CSV table of N, CA and C in Angstrom, one decimal:
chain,number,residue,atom,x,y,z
P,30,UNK,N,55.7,65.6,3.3
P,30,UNK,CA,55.3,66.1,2.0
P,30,UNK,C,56.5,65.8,1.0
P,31,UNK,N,56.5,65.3,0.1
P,31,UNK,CA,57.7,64.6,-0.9
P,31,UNK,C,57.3,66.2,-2.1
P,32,UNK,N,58.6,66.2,-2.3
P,32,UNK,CA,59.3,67.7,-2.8
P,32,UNK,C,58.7,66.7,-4.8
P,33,UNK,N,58.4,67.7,-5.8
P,33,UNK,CA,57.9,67.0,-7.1
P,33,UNK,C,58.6,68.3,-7.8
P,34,UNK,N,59.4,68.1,-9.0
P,34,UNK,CA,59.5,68.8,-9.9
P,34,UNK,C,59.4,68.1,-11.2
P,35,UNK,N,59.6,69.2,-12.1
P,35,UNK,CA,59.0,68.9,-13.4
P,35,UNK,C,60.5,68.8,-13.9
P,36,UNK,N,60.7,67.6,-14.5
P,36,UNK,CA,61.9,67.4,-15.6
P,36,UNK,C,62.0,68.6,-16.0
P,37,UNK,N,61.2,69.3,-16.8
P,37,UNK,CA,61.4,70.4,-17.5
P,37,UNK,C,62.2,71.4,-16.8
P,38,UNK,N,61.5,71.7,-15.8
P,38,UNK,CA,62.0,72.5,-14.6
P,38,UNK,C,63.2,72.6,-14.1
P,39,UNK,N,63.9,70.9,-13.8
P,39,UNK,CA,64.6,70.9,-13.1
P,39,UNK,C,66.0,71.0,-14.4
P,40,UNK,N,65.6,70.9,-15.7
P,40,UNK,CA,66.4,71.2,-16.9
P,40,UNK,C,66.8,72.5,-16.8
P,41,UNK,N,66.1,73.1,-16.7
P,41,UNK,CA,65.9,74.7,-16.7
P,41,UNK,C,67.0,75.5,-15.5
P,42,UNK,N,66.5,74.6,-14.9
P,42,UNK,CA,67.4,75.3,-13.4
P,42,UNK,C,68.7,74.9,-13.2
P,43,UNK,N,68.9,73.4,-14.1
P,43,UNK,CA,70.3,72.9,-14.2
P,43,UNK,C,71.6,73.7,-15.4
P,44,UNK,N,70.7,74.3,-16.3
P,44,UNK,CA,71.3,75.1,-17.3
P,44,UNK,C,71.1,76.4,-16.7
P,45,UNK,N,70.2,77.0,-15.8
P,45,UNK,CA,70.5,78.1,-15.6
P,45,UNK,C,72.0,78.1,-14.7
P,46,UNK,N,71.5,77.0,-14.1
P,46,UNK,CA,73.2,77.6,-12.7
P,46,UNK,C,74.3,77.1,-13.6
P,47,UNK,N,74.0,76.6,-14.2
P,47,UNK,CA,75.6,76.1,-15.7
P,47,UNK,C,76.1,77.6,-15.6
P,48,UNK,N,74.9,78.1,-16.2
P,48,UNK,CA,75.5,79.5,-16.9
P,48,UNK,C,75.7,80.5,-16.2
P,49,UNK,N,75.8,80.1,-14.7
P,49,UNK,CA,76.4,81.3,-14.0
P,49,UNK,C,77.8,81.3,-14.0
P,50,UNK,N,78.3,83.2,-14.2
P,50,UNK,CA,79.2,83.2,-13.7
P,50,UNK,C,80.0,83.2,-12.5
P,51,UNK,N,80.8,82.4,-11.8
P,51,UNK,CA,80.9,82.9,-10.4
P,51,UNK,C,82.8,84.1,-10.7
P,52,UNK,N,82.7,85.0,-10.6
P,52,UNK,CA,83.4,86.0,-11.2
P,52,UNK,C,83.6,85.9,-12.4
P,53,UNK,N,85.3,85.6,-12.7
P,53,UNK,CA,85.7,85.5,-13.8
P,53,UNK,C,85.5,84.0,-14.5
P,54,UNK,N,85.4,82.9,-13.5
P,54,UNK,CA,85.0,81.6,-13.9
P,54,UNK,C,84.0,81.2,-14.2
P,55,UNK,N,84.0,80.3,-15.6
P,55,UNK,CA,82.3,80.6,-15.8
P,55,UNK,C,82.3,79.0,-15.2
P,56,UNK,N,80.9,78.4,-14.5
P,56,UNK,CA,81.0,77.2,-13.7
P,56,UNK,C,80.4,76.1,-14.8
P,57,UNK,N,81.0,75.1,-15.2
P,57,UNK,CA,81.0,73.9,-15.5
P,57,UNK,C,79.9,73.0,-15.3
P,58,UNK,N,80.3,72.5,-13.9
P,58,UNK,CA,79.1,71.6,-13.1
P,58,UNK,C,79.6,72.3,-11.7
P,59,UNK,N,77.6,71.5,-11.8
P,59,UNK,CA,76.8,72.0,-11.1
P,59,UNK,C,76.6,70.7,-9.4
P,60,UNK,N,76.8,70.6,-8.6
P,60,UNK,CA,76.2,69.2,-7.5
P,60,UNK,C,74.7,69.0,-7.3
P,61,UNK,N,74.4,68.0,-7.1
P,61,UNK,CA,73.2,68.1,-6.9
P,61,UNK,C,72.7,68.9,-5.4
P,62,UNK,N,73.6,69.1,-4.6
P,62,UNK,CA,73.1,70.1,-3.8
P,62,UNK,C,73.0,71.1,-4.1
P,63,UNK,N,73.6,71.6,-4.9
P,63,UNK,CA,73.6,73.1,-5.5
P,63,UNK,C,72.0,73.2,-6.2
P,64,UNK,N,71.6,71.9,-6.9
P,64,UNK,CA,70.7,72.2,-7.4
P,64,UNK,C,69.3,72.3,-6.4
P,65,UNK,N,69.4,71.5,-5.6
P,65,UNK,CA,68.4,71.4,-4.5
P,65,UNK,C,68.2,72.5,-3.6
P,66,UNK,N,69.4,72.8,-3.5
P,66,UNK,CA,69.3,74.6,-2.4
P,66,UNK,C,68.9,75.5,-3.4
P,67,UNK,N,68.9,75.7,-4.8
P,67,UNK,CA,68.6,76.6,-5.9
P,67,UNK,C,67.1,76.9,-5.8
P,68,UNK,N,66.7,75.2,-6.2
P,68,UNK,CA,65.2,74.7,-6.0
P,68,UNK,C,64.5,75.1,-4.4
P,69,UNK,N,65.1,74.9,-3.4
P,69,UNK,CA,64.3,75.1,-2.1
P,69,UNK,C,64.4,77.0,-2.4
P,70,UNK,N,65.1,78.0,-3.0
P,70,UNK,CA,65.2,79.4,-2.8
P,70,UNK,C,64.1,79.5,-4.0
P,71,UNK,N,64.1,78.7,-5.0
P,71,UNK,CA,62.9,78.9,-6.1
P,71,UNK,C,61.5,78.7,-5.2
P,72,UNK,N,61.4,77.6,-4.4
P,72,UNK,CA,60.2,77.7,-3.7
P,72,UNK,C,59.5,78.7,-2.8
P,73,UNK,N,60.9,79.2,-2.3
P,73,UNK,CA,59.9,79.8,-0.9
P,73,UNK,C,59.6,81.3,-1.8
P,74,UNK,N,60.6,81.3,-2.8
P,74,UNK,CA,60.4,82.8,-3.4
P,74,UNK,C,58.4,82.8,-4.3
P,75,UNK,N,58.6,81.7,-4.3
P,75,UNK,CA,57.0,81.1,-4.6
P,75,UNK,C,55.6,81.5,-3.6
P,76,UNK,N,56.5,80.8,-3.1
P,76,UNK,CA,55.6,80.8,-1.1
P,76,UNK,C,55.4,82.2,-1.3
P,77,UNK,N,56.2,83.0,-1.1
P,77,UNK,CA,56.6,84.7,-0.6
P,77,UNK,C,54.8,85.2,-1.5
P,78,UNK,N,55.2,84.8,-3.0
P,78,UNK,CA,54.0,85.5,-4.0
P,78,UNK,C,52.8,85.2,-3.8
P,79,UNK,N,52.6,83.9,-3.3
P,79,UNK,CA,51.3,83.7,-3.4
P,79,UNK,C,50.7,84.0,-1.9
């Protein structure tokens, strides 16, 4: 099954983890693994609802 996001989506999720703080440091960039593990925790939390 090939994984599909929405540009929009994947904009969204890239500025959200920007703007996390990880303590006192606010994070810069982001890897694309970071964004992919973000996305697989957005899915299953999906899965969970429906």
């Amino acid at each position: 099954m090939k994984k599909k996001i929405s540009l929009l989506k994947l904009e969204k999720l890239i500025r959200d983890l920007k703007d996390f703080e990880d303590g006192e440091k606010k994070v810069e960039e982001v890897t694309l693994e970071e964004i992919l593990d973000k996305w697989e925790e957005l899915r299953e939390e999906i899965r969970e609802i429906d």
